[in-house]
XYZ file of C-alpha atoms in Angstrom:
273
model
C 135.392 192.503 -51.244
C 136.568 193.647 -47.824
C 133.845 192.052 -45.751
C 135.010 190.968 -42.315
C 133.678 187.544 -41.424
C 135.930 186.324 -38.605
C 133.166 184.100 -37.217
C 133.100 182.018 -40.402
C 135.987 179.573 -39.960
C 137.513 178.028 -43.067
C 139.995 175.147 -43.083
C 142.220 174.736 -46.163
C 143.970 171.391 -46.542
C 147.366 171.835 -48.205
C 149.925 174.661 -48.135
C 150.986 174.120 -51.764
C 150.659 176.944 -54.302
C 146.952 176.246 -54.888
C 146.002 175.841 -51.228
C 148.033 178.921 -50.325
C 146.354 181.001 -53.042
C 142.956 179.940 -51.721
C 143.929 180.794 -48.142
C 145.471 184.121 -49.246
C 142.342 185.136 -51.160
C 139.982 184.225 -48.312
C 142.159 185.906 -45.674
C 142.259 189.093 -47.747
C 138.455 188.971 -47.873
C 138.276 188.932 -44.076
C 137.571 185.288 -43.371
C 139.171 183.301 -40.533
C 141.418 180.857 -42.379
C 143.536 177.956 -41.122
C 145.884 175.826 -43.265
C 146.457 172.152 -42.449
C 149.647 170.498 -43.654
C 151.688 167.332 -43.097
C 154.979 167.401 -41.111
C 157.269 167.162 -44.179
C 155.516 168.528 -47.275
C 157.328 167.826 -50.567
C 155.906 170.972 -52.228
C 158.259 172.348 -54.889
C 156.842 175.854 -55.532
C 157.665 177.005 -52.035
C 158.066 180.707 -52.871
C 154.595 180.638 -54.396
C 153.114 179.176 -51.227
C 153.118 179.180 -47.434
C 154.826 175.757 -47.262
C 158.023 176.983 -45.633
C 156.068 178.045 -42.529
C 156.168 174.349 -41.595
C 159.978 174.426 -41.583
C 160.849 178.030 -40.676
C 157.911 178.931 -38.450
C 156.644 181.598 -40.827
C 156.297 182.401 -44.533
C 155.026 185.354 -46.551
C 153.089 185.380 -49.818
C 152.131 188.607 -51.587
C 151.898 190.675 -48.419
C 150.200 188.047 -46.230
C 152.045 186.183 -43.471
C 151.477 182.613 -42.347
C 152.769 181.305 -39.038
C 153.295 177.772 -37.772
C 151.192 177.186 -34.650
C 152.278 174.225 -32.526
C 149.499 174.204 -29.924
C 145.852 173.898 -30.883
C 144.706 175.838 -27.821
C 146.414 178.928 -29.282
C 144.395 178.733 -32.477
C 141.282 180.664 -31.487
C 143.325 183.570 -30.130
C 145.353 183.775 -33.342
C 142.192 183.825 -35.438
C 140.666 186.646 -33.391
C 143.595 188.952 -34.162
C 143.165 188.452 -37.964
C 146.855 189.279 -38.505
C 148.285 186.012 -39.821
C 147.165 182.704 -41.307
C 147.920 179.867 -38.881
C 149.481 176.708 -40.300
C 148.777 173.554 -38.305
C 150.464 170.149 -38.451
C 148.174 167.902 -36.421
C 145.819 164.995 -36.972
C 143.046 166.353 -39.198
C 140.262 165.025 -36.952
C 141.873 166.517 -33.851
C 142.093 169.838 -35.687
C 138.495 169.802 -36.890
C 137.247 168.966 -33.386
C 139.113 171.989 -32.003
C 138.456 174.417 -34.848
C 134.957 173.237 -35.799
C 135.242 174.779 -39.270
C 132.142 175.877 -41.111
C 133.878 175.283 -44.449
C 136.646 172.927 -45.570
C 138.501 173.202 -48.879
C 140.674 170.217 -49.798
C 143.470 171.714 -51.913
C 146.064 168.987 -51.468
C 145.996 168.348 -55.241
C 146.888 164.684 -54.843
C 146.399 163.927 -58.515
C 146.887 160.182 -58.511
C 145.238 159.338 -55.191
C 141.541 158.842 -54.598
C 140.630 161.492 -52.005
C 138.870 160.263 -48.910
C 135.323 161.261 -48.054
C 135.340 164.880 -46.858
C 131.684 165.522 -46.088
C 131.048 165.770 -42.361
C 134.414 167.354 -41.576
C 132.679 170.733 -41.961
C 129.209 172.072 -42.756
C 130.280 172.770 -46.336
C 133.101 170.932 -48.119
C 134.892 171.835 -51.351
C 137.180 169.527 -53.340
C 139.762 170.965 -55.719
C 140.702 168.924 -58.749
C 140.226 165.454 -60.237
C 138.658 162.484 -58.410
C 136.339 164.471 -56.136
C 132.631 163.856 -56.728
C 130.380 166.824 -55.973
C 127.328 165.670 -54.075
C 129.075 162.492 -52.898
C 132.603 162.855 -51.478
C 132.344 166.673 -51.199
C 129.504 169.166 -51.465
C 130.998 170.978 -54.469
C 134.149 170.619 -56.566
C 136.330 173.102 -58.454
C 137.887 172.556 -61.897
C 141.687 172.839 -61.695
C 142.815 171.900 -65.224
C 144.026 174.706 -67.491
C 141.425 175.909 -69.985
C 138.245 177.913 -70.261
C 136.648 176.058 -67.347
C 139.541 176.602 -64.909
C 138.068 177.609 -61.544
C 134.535 176.546 -62.505
C 132.194 175.491 -59.712
C 130.837 171.946 -60.084
C 127.744 171.092 -58.059
C 127.123 167.617 -59.487
C 129.714 165.162 -60.737
C 133.483 165.461 -61.033
C 136.046 167.872 -62.467
C 137.812 166.815 -65.652
C 140.239 163.888 -65.368
C 143.919 164.642 -64.958
C 145.393 165.968 -68.195
C 148.174 163.986 -69.809
C 150.775 166.738 -69.980
C 151.531 169.901 -67.978
C 151.091 173.281 -69.650
C 153.917 174.073 -72.084
C 156.410 176.876 -71.535
C 158.511 177.611 -74.634
C 157.859 174.120 -75.941
C 158.729 172.369 -72.671
C 156.078 170.458 -70.736
C 156.765 167.269 -68.756
C 160.479 167.613 -69.461
C 160.626 170.668 -67.172
C 160.173 168.435 -64.136
C 162.252 165.937 -62.208
C 160.518 163.167 -60.288
C 162.172 161.153 -57.539
C 163.525 157.917 -59.041
C 163.996 156.368 -55.579
C 162.848 156.831 -52.007
C 165.103 158.655 -49.578
C 166.139 162.037 -48.224
C 166.153 164.935 -50.680
C 169.278 167.099 -50.500
C 170.089 170.292 -52.377
C 172.310 173.321 -51.871
C 170.488 175.351 -54.529
C 167.654 177.832 -54.013
C 164.481 178.613 -55.941
C 165.368 181.335 -58.455
C 168.848 179.948 -59.146
C 169.878 179.465 -62.772
C 170.786 175.943 -63.840
C 172.250 174.481 -67.001
C 170.955 171.320 -68.646
C 172.538 168.266 -67.013
C 173.742 170.204 -63.956
C 173.518 168.240 -60.714
C 170.843 170.131 -58.797
C 170.043 167.762 -55.960
C 170.468 164.246 -54.615
C 168.241 161.684 -53.016
C 170.699 160.102 -50.641
C 173.480 159.136 -53.096
C 171.389 159.324 -56.279
C 172.156 162.523 -58.256
C 169.335 164.521 -59.839
C 170.207 166.546 -62.945
C 168.484 169.641 -64.291
C 166.479 168.390 -67.298
C 166.737 171.697 -69.205
C 168.494 175.033 -68.802
C 166.594 177.783 -67.025
C 165.562 179.012 -63.602
C 164.531 176.835 -60.666
C 160.848 177.517 -60.134
C 160.234 174.531 -57.905
C 162.528 172.732 -55.494
C 161.539 170.434 -52.653
C 162.921 171.522 -49.300
C 166.369 170.197 -48.360
C 166.165 167.327 -45.887
C 162.638 166.171 -46.725
C 161.846 162.481 -47.146
C 160.437 161.636 -50.581
C 158.931 158.573 -52.197
C 159.385 157.408 -55.808
C 157.584 159.535 -58.445
C 157.356 162.568 -56.141
C 157.841 165.806 -58.088
C 160.986 167.397 -56.630
C 162.383 169.877 -59.213
C 160.782 172.245 -61.723
C 162.759 174.346 -64.191
C 161.316 177.345 -66.043
C 163.114 177.728 -69.406
C 162.818 181.519 -69.247
C 166.202 182.952 -68.312
C 164.505 186.261 -67.530
C 161.040 186.996 -66.197
C 160.232 183.542 -64.840
C 157.650 183.666 -62.057
C 159.150 181.939 -59.051
C 157.279 183.757 -56.264
C 153.839 185.161 -55.530
C 150.379 183.859 -56.384
C 150.316 182.342 -59.869
C 147.572 182.742 -62.488
C 146.181 179.219 -62.207
C 146.035 179.165 -58.379
C 144.427 182.627 -58.421
C 141.671 181.479 -60.779
C 141.049 178.374 -58.686
C 140.870 180.566 -55.570
C 138.217 182.718 -57.225
C 136.182 179.571 -57.839
C 136.401 178.721 -54.143
C 135.255 182.239 -53.213
C 132.266 181.895 -55.546
C 131.341 178.546 -53.973
C 131.549 180.035 -50.478
C 129.532 183.105 -51.422
C 126.817 180.878 -52.889
C 126.755 178.804 -49.719
C 126.682 181.916 -47.518
C 123.696 183.253 -49.418
C 121.693 180.235 -48.250
C 123.054 179.933 -44.712
C 122.820 182.398 -41.852
C 125.172 182.090 -38.880
């Protein structure tokens, strides 16, 4: 699918692994894609996403580069070149007024928060995951829970509620993760891909130590220096000593991205620009 559609502007909310997979897939298909993010994202799977562009100015994911763009007036010129995905940290309404996106995909994956009304921010709006209501808060929704319906397009109603436990890896599910017990500044000297032993101090929130819950490889690690609130996911350990996926587009984000592409293709078929 190498159609070039630079005039069709798509705004993806969230540079996490899901939002980045969506942006990556759409960019590869020739669409003009912009990612919106907050100033200090707590994303853990940073090597599976474009998140670090917010901190470092640029990030790469499976052969595609994202670049942090500070000034909105530069945005149109960047999109015309079709060489990178711009990442913007601005007020969402200021961004939509400048960009005037045809399509918006909310991929922030804020599981426990009721997403605000998205319709009107673009001609066609897509909500990824629980709590969106297709036909009410967004035009269509995408199923994001693991299973046979992962990536399914929902035109009426909501995706499945949040599942109780994450997907197991070698018998480990929720116990693979560390959530912030307190609010404060997250500090770590480790890197994604590092091996950790169970009980090893892997980070701190101010003076509160955070220990690796199991032995394995760090798949997710919030960026050093980021402010976090209680219950924020900050560490993820993959129990596989060898072969753990810590970078690149993952299977679940890729399947969700395909669902977004299907939704956009369906919309395109009924709209001529």
